[in-house]
Short mmCIF file of C-alpha atoms in Angstrom, two decimals:
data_model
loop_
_atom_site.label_atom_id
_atom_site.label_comp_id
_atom_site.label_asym_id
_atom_site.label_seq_id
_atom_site.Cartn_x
_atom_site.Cartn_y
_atom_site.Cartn_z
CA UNK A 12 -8.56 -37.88 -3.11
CA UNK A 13 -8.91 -36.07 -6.66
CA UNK A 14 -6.05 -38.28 -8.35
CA UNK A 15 -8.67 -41.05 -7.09
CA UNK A 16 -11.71 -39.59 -8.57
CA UNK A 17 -9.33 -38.94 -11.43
CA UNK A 18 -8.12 -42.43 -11.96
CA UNK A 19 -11.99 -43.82 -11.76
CA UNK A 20 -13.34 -41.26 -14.03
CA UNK A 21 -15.42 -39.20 -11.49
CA UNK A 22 -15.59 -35.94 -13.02
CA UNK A 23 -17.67 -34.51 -10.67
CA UNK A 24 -15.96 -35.23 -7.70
CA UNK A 25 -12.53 -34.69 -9.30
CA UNK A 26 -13.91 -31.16 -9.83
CA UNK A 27 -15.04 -30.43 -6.27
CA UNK A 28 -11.81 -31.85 -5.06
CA UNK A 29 -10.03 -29.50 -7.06
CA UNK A 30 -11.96 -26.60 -6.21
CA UNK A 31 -11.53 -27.29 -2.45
CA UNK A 32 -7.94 -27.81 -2.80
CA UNK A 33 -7.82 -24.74 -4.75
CA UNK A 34 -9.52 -22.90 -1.58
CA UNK A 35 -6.64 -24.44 0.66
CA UNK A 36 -4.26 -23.25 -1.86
CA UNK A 37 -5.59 -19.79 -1.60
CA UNK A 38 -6.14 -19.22 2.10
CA UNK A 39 -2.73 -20.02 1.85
CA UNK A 40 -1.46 -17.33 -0.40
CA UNK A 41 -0.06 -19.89 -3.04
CA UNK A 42 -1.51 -18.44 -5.81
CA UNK A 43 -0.28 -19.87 -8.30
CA UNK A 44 -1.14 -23.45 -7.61
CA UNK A 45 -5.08 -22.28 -6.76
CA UNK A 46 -4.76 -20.77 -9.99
CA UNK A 47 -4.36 -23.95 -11.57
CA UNK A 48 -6.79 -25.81 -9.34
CA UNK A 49 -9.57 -23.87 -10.02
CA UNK A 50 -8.80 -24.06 -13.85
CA UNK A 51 -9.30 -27.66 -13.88
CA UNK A 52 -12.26 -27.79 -12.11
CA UNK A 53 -13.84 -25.07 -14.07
CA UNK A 54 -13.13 -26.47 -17.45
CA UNK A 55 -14.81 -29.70 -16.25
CA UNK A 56 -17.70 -28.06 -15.21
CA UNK A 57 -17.94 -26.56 -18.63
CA UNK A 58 -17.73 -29.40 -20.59
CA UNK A 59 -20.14 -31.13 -18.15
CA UNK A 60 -22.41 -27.93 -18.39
CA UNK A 61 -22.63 -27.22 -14.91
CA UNK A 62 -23.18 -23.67 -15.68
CA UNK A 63 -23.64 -22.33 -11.94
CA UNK A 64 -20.35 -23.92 -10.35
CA UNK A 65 -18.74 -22.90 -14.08
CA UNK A 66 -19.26 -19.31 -12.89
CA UNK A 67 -18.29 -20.25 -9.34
CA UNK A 68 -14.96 -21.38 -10.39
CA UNK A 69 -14.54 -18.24 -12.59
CA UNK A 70 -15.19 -15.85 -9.86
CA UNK A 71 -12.61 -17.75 -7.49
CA UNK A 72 -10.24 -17.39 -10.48
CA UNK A 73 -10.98 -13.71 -10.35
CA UNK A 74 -10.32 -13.57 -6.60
CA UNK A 75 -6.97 -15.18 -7.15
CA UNK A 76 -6.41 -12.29 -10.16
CA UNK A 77 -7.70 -9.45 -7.86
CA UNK A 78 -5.16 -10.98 -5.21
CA UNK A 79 -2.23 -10.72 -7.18
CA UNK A 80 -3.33 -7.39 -8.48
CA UNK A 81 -3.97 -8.04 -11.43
CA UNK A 82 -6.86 -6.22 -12.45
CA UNK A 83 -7.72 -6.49 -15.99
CA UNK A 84 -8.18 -10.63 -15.81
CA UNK A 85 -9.88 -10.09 -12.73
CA UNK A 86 -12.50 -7.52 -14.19
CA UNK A 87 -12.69 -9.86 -17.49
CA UNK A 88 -13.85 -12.64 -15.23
CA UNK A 89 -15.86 -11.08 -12.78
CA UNK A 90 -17.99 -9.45 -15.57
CA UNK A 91 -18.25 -13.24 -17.07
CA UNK A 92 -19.48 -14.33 -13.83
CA UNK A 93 -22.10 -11.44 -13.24
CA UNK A 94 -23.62 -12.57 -16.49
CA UNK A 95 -23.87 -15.97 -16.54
CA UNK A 96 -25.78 -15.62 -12.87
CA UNK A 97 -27.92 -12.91 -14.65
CA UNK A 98 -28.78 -15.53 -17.18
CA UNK A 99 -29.58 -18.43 -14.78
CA UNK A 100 -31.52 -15.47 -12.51
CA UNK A 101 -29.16 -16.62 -9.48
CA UNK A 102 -30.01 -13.21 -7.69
CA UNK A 103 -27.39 -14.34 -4.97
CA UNK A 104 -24.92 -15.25 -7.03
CA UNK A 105 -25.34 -12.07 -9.32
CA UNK A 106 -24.97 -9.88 -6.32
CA UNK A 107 -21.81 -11.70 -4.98
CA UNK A 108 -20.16 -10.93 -8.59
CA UNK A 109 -20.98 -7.52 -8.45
CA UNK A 110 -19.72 -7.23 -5.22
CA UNK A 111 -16.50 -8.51 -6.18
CA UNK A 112 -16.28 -6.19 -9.38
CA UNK A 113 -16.82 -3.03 -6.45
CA UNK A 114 -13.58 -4.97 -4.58
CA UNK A 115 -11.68 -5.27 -7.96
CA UNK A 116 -12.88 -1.77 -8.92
CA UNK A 117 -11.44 -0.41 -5.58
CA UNK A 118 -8.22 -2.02 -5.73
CA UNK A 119 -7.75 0.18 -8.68
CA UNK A 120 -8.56 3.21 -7.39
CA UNK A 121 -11.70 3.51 -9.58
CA UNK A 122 -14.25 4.71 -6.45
CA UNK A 123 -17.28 5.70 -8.94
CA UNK A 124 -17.44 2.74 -10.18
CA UNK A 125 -16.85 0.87 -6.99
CA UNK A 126 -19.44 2.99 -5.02
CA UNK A 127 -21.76 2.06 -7.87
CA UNK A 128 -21.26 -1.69 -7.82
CA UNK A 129 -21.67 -1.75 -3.84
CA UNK A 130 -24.55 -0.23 -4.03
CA UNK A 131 -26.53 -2.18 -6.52
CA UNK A 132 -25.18 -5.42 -4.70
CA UNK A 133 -26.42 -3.99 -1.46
CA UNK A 134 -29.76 -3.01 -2.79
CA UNK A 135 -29.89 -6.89 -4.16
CA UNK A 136 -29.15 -8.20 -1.25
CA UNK A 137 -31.63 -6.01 0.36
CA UNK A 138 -34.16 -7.01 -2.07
CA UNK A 139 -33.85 -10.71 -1.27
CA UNK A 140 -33.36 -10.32 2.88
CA UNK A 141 -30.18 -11.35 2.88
CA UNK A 142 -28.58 -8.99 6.01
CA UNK A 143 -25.31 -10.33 6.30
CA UNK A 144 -24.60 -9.16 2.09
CA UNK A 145 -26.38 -5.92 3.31
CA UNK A 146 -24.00 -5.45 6.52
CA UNK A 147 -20.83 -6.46 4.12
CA UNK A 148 -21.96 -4.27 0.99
CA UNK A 149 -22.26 -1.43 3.39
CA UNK A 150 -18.82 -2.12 4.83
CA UNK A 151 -17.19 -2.25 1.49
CA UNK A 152 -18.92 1.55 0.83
CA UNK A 153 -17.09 2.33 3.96
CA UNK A 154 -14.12 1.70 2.50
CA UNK A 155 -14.75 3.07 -0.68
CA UNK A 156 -15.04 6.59 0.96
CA UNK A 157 -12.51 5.82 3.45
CA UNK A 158 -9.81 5.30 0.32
CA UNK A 159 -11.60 8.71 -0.75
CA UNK A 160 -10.61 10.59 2.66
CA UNK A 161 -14.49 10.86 3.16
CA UNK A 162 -13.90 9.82 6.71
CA UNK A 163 -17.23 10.86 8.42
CA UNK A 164 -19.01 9.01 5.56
CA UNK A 165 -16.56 5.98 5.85
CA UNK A 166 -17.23 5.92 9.91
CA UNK A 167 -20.81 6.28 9.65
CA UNK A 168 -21.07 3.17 7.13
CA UNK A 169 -18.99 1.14 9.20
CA UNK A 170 -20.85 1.55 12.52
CA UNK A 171 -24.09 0.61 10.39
CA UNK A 172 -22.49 -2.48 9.09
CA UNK A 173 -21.50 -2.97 12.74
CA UNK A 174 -24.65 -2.87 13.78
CA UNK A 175 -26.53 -5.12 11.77
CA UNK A 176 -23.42 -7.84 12.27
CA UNK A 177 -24.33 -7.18 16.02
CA UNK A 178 -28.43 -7.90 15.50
CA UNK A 179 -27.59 -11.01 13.71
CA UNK A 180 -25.16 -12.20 16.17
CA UNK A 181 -22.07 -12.51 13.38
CA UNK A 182 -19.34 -11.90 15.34
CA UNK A 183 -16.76 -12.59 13.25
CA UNK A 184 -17.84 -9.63 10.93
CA UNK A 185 -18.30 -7.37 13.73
CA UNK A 186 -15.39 -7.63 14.65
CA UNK A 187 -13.94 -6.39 10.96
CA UNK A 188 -16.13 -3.94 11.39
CA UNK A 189 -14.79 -2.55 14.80
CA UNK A 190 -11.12 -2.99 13.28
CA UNK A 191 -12.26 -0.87 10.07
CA UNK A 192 -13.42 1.76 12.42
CA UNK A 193 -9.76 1.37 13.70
CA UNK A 194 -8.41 2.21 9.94
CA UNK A 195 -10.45 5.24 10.01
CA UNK A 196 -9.16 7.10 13.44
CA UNK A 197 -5.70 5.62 12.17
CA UNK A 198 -6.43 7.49 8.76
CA UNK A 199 -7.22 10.71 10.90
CA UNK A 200 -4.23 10.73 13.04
CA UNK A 201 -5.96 10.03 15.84
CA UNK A 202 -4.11 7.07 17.31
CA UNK A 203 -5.40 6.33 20.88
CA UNK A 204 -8.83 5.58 19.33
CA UNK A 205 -6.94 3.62 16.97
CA UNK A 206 -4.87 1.79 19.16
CA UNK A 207 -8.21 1.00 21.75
CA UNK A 208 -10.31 0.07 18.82
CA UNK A 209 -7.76 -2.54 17.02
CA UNK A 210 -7.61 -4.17 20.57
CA UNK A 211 -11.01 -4.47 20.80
CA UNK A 212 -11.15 -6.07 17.43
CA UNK A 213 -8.20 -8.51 18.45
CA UNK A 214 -9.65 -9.56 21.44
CA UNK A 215 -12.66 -10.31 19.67
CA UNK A 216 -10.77 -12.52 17.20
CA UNK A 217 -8.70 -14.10 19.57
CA UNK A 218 -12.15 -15.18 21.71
CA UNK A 219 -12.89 -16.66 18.23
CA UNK A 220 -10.28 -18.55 17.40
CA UNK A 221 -9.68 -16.60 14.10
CA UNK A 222 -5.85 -16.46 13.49
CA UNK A 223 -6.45 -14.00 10.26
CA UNK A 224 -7.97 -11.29 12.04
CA UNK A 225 -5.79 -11.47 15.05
CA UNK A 226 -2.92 -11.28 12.88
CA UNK A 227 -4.52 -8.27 11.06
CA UNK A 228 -5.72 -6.51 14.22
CA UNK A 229 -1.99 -7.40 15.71
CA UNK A 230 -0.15 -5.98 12.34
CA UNK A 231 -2.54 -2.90 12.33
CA UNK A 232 -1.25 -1.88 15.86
CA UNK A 233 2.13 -1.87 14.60
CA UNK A 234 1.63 0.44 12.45
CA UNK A 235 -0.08 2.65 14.69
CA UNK A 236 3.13 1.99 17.06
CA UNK A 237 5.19 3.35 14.28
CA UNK A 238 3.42 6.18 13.26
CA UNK A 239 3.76 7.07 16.82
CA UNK A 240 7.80 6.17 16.59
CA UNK A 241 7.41 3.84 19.01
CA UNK A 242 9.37 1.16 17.09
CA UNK A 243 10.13 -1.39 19.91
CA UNK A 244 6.43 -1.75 20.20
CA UNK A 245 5.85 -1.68 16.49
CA UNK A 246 9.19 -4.36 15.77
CA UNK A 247 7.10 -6.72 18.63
CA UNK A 248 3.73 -6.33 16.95
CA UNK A 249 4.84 -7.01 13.55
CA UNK A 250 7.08 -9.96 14.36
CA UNK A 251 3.70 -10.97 16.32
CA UNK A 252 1.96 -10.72 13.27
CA UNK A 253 4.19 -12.31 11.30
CA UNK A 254 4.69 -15.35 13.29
CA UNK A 255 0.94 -15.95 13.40
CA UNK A 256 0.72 -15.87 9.19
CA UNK A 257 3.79 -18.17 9.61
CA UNK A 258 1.87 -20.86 11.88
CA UNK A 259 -1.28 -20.55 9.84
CA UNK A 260 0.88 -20.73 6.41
CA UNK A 261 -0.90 -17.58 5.31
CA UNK A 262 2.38 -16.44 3.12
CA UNK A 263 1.10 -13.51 1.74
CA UNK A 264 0.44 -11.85 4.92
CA UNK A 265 3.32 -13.38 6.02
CA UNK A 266 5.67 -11.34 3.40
CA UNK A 267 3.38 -8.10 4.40
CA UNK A 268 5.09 -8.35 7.97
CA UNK A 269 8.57 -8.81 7.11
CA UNK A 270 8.45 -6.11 4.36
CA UNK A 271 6.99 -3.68 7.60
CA UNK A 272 9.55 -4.80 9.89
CA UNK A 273 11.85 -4.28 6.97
CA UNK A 274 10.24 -0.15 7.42
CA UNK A 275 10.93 -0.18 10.92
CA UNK A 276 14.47 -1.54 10.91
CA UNK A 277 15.57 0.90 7.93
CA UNK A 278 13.86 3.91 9.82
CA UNK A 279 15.82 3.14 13.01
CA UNK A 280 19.30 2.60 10.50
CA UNK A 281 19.37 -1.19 11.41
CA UNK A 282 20.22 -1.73 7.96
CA UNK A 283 21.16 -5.44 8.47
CA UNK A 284 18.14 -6.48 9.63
CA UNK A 285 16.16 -4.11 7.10
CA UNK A 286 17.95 -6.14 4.22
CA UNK A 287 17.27 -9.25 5.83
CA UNK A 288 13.68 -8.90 6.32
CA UNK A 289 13.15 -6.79 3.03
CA UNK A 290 14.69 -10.06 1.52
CA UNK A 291 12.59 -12.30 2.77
CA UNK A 292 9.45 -10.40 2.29
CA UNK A 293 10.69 -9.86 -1.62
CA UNK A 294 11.38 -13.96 -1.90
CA UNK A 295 7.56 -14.67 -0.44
CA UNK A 296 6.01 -12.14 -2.20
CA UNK A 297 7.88 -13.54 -5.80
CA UNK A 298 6.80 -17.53 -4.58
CA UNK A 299 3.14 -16.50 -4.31
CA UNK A 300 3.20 -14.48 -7.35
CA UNK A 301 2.29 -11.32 -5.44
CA UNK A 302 3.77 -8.35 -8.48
CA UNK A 303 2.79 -5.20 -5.89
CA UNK A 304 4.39 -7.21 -2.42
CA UNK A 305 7.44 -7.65 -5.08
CA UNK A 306 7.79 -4.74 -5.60
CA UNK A 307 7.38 -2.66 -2.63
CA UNK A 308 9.68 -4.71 -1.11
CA UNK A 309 12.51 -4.53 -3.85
CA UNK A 310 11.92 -0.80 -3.56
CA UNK A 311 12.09 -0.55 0.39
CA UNK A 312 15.76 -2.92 -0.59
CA UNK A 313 16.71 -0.37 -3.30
CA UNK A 314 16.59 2.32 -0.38
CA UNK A 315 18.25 0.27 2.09
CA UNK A 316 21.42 0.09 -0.92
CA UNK A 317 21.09 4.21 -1.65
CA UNK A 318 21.70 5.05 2.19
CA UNK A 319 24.72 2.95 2.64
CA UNK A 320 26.18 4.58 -0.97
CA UNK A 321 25.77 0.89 -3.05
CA UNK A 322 24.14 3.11 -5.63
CA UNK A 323 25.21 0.30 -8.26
CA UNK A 324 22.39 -2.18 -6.31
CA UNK A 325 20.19 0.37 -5.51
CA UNK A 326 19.87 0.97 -9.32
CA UNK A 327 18.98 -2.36 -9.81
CA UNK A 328 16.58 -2.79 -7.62
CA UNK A 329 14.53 0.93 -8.24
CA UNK A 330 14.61 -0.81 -11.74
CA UNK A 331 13.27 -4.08 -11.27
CA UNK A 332 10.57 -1.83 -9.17
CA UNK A 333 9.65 0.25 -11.60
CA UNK A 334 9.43 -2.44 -13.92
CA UNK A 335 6.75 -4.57 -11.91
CA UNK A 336 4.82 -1.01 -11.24
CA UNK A 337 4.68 -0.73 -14.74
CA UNK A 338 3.75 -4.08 -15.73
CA UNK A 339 0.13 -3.87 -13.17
CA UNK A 340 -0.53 -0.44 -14.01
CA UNK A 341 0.54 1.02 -10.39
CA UNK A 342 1.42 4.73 -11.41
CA UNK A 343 2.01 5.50 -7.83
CA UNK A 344 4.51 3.01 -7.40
CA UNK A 345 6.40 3.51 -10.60
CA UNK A 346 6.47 7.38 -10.07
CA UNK A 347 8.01 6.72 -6.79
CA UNK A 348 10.93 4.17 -7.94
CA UNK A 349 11.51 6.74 -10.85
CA UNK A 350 12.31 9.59 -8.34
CA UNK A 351 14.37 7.07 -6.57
CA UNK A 352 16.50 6.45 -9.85
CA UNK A 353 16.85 10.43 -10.17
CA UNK A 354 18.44 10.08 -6.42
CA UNK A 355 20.69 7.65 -7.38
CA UNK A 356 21.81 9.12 -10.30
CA UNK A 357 22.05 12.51 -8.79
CA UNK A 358 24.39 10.91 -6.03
CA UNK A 359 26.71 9.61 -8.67
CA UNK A 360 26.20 13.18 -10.23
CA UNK A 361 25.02 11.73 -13.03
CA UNK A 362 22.72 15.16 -13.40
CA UNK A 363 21.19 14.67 -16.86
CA UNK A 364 20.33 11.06 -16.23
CA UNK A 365 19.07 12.61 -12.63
CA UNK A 366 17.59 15.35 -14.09
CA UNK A 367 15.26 13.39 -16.71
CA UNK A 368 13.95 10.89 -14.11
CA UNK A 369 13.01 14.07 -12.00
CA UNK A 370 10.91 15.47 -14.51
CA UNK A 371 9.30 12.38 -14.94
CA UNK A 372 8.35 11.48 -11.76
CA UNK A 373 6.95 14.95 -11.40
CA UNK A 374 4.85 15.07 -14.44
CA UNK A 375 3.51 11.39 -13.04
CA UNK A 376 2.52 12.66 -9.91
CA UNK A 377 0.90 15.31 -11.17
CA UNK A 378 -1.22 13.35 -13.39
CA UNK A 379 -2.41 11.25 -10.65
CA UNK A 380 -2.37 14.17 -8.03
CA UNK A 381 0.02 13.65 -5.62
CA UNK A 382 1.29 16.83 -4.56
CA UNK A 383 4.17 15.66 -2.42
CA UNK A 384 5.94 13.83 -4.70
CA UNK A 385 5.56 16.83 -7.41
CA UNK A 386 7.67 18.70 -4.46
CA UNK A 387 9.55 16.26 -4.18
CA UNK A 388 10.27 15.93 -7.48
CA UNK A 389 10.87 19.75 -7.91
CA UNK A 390 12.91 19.14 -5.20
CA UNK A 391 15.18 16.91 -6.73
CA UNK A 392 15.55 18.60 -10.07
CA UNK A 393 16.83 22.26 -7.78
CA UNK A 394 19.67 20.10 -6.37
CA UNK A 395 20.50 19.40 -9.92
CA UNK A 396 20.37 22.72 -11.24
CA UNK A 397 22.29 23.78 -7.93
CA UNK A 398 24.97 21.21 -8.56
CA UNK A 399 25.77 22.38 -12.19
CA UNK A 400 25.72 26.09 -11.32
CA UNK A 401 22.41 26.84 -12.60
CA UNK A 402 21.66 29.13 -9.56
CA UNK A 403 18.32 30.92 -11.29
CA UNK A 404 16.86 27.78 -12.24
CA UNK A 405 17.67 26.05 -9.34
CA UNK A 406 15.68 28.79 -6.93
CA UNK A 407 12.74 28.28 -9.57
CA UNK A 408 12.45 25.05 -8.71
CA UNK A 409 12.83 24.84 -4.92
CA UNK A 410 10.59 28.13 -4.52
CA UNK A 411 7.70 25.79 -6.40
CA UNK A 412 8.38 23.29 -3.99
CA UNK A 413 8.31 25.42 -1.51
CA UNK A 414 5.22 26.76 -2.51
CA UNK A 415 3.56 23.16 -2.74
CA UNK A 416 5.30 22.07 1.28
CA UNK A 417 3.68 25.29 2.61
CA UNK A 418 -0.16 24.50 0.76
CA UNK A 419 0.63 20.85 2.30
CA UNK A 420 1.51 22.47 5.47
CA UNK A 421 4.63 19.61 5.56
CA UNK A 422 7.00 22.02 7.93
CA UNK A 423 9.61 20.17 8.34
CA UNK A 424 10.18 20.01 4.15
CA UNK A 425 9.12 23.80 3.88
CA UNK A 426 12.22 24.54 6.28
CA UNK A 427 14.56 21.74 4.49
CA UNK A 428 13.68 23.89 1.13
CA UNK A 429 14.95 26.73 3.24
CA UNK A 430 17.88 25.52 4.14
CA UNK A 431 18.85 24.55 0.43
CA UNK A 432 17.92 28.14 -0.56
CA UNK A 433 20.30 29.52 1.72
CA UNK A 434 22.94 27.26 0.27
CA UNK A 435 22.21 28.50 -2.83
CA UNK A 436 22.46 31.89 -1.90
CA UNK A 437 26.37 31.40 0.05
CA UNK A 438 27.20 29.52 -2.93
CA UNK A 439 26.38 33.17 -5.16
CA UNK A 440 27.64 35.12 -2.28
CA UNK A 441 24.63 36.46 -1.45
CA UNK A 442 25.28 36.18 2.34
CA UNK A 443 22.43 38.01 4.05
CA UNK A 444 20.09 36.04 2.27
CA UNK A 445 21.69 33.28 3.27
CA UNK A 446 21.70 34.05 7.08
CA UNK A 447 17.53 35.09 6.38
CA UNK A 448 16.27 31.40 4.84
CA UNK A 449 18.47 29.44 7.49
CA UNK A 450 17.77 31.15 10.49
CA UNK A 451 14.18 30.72 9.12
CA UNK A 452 14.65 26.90 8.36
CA UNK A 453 16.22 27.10 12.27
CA UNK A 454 13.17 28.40 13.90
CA UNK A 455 10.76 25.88 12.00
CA UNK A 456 12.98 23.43 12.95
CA UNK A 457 13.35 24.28 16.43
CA UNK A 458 9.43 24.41 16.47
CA UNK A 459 9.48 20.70 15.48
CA UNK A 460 11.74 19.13 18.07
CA UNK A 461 14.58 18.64 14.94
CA UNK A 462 17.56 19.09 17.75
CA UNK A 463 20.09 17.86 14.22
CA UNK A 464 18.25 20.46 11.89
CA UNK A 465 18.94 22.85 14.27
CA UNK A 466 22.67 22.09 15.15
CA UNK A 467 22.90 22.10 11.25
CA UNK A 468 21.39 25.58 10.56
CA UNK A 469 23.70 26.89 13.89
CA UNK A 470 27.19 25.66 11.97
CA UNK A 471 25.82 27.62 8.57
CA UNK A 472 25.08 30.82 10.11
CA UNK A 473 28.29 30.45 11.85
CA UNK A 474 30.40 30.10 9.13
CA UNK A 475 28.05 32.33 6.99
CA UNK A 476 28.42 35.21 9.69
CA UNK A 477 32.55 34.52 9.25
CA UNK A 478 32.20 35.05 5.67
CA UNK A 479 30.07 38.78 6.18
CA UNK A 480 33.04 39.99 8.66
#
């Protein structure tokens, strides 16, 4: 239909075409070719002056930006839209682009400004009776203080939100609602809520016909399944989940399953099937141009390689990781595939190649202020130290981890720290202090259920209590 229009000069029509193809092209996760739809249609409404469906098109562009994760063109646009709506006093249409700078601004991890943005679009909305922009700006708060671990806050917003979906009979939204309520008892651990809330929300989607949500309510179990290490369950929900994206050619979501599955498979040493589904996931993500799908999944394949000792691909793919982090700003993501790089290298005891991606991932993670990967990073760098017979500096380094574990109360690290300390200790001889941290690490570990930490600990002290005869 819009090579028709095309052909016959129709530069209207040819525009709506393309912007409704460009919709298909986006509820189907091919970015890149709604990318280019929506560019043609908004660069005739330009030149045709068609200055609300210009800014239309530029916030769809924005959406496909925001998508992808890339933040910066999605801000640039957004910002464009807000004021060309601000100009033509579209009050609607100025609260819809503010709304989407609080998504954009949350994506980034920017919460101020996100909280700010929802609430001047909800107080818009507000102003002009519009409920349903009320109900969802309120919902989007939610999450802003969910993201913030500000879970009473988050939980209160989102039963408001449900609410008002409720009074105006949108059940679709309620629905989200109820499954966002999900995302906070699955945020606070406490997983039967969880689990009887996302079934709620997929029954509700299923009633409606809604294939998104269902898969979304469906994934979200499975990863309450496998928190709870109940990976059968969690390998069925996620190959549920993924099926359903398949059908409905939704092939972002799609690639979000198989990289999960991908999580399960490598947790239960499946490594086959971890490749194969980390694969796939990696290939989707790259065909809809999604850079932070890409490269979680090349990461999640880089640790497949590093347990079965192919450090040579594992290298690679940490790299081509940290590469993509880098390239869409995702400090979190590069700091972890830089640790990963200092565990390859310190497996091909490679220690000063090891030893400087350490440090770096631990500086990172302190800058954004993630305390477990600073321990782990300390961590890495006392095996180092430990390996080139730098004893003192080594027991610096695990005692700081150590000392970050026990803040994070993270027991089973605080007694693998205590186990490395007592190697360190029989490596200098120092064999009481040896037998002290292990048979500490051993009760900790007994305490947790950890049957191998504990048969571990048993053959130290054994041959530790040899060495004292």
């Amino acid at each position: 239909v819009r090579d028709i229009y095309s052909q016959i000069g129709d530069q209207v029509n040819f525009a709506e075409s393309a912007k409704v193809l460009g919709d298909a092209y986006y509820l189907q996760g091919t970015y890149s070719k709604a990318e280019e739809s929506y560019i043609q249609a908004r660069d005739i409404y330009s030149q045709i002056k068609d200055w609300p469906r210009f800014a239309q098109l530029v916030k769809r562009l924005g959406d496909v930006y925001r998508t992808q994760g890339e933040h910066s063109k999605a801000e640039k646009l957004y910002i464009q839209t807000r004021d060309i709506y601000s100009q033509v006093g579209d009050q609607l249409g100025f609260a819809e682009s503010v709304a989407a700078l609080g998504d954009m601004y949350q994506m980034r991890r920017e919460y101020t400004k996100a909280e700010e943005s929802y609430i001047q679009a909800r107080d818009i909305y507000s102003q002009i009776g519009d409920q349903l922009g009320v109900a969802r700006s309120v919902q989007n708060l939610g999450d802003v203080y969910g993201m913030q671990s500000e879970y009473s806050k988050a939980q209160e917003l989102y039963i408001q939100a449900r609410d008002i979906f409720s009074r105006i009979g949108d059940r679709l939204d309620l629905a989200e609602s109820v499954k966002r309520l999900g995302d906070v008892y699955y945020e606070q651990e406490e997983y039967s809520k969880s689990e009887e809330t996302y079934i709620q929300a997929r029954d509700v989607f299923s009633q409606l016909g809604n294939e998104h949500g269902f898969g979304e309510s469906v994934d979200r179990l499975g990863d309450v399944y496998r928190m709870r290490n109940e990976y059968s369950k969690a390998e069925e929900s996620y190959i549920q989940a993924r099926d359903i994206y398949s059908q409905a050619k939704n092939r972002y979501r799609f690639a979000q399953s198989a990289k999960k599955l991908g999580d399960v498979y490598r947790v239960r040493r499946e490594y086959s099937k971890a490749k194969e589904s980390y694969i796939q996931a990696r290939d989707t993500f790259s065909q809809v141009g999604h850079q932070l799908g890409l490269a979680q999944s090349v990461k999640g394949l880089g640790d497949v390689y590093c347990v079965q000792e192919e450090y040579s691909k594992a290298e690679e793919s940490y790299i081509q990781g940290r590469d993509i982090y880098s390239q869409i700003g995702d400090q979190f993501g590069f700091a972890q595939s830089v640790k990963a790089l200092g565990d390859v290298y310190g497996m091909r005891d490679e220690y000063t190649k090891a030893e400087e991606f350490y440090t770096q991932a631990r500086d990172i993670y302190s800058q954004i202020g993630f305390l477990r990967g600073c321990a782990q990073s300390f961590e890495g760098i006392g095996r180092v130290h430990s390996s080139r017979g730098e004893y003192a500096m080594a027991e610096e380094s695990y005692l700081e981890a150590q000392r970050i574990y026990h803040q994070l109360e993270d027991m089973y690290s605080l007694a693998k720290i205590l186990w490395y300390r007592g190697w360190l200790s029989r490596d200098q001889a120092l064999y009481g202090a040896a037998e002290d941290l292990v048979g500490e690490a051993s009760t900790i570990f007994g305490k947790l259920g950890a049957e191998q930490g504990v048969e571990e600990c048993r053959q130290f002290l054994k041959e530790v209590r040899s060495l004292m005869k």
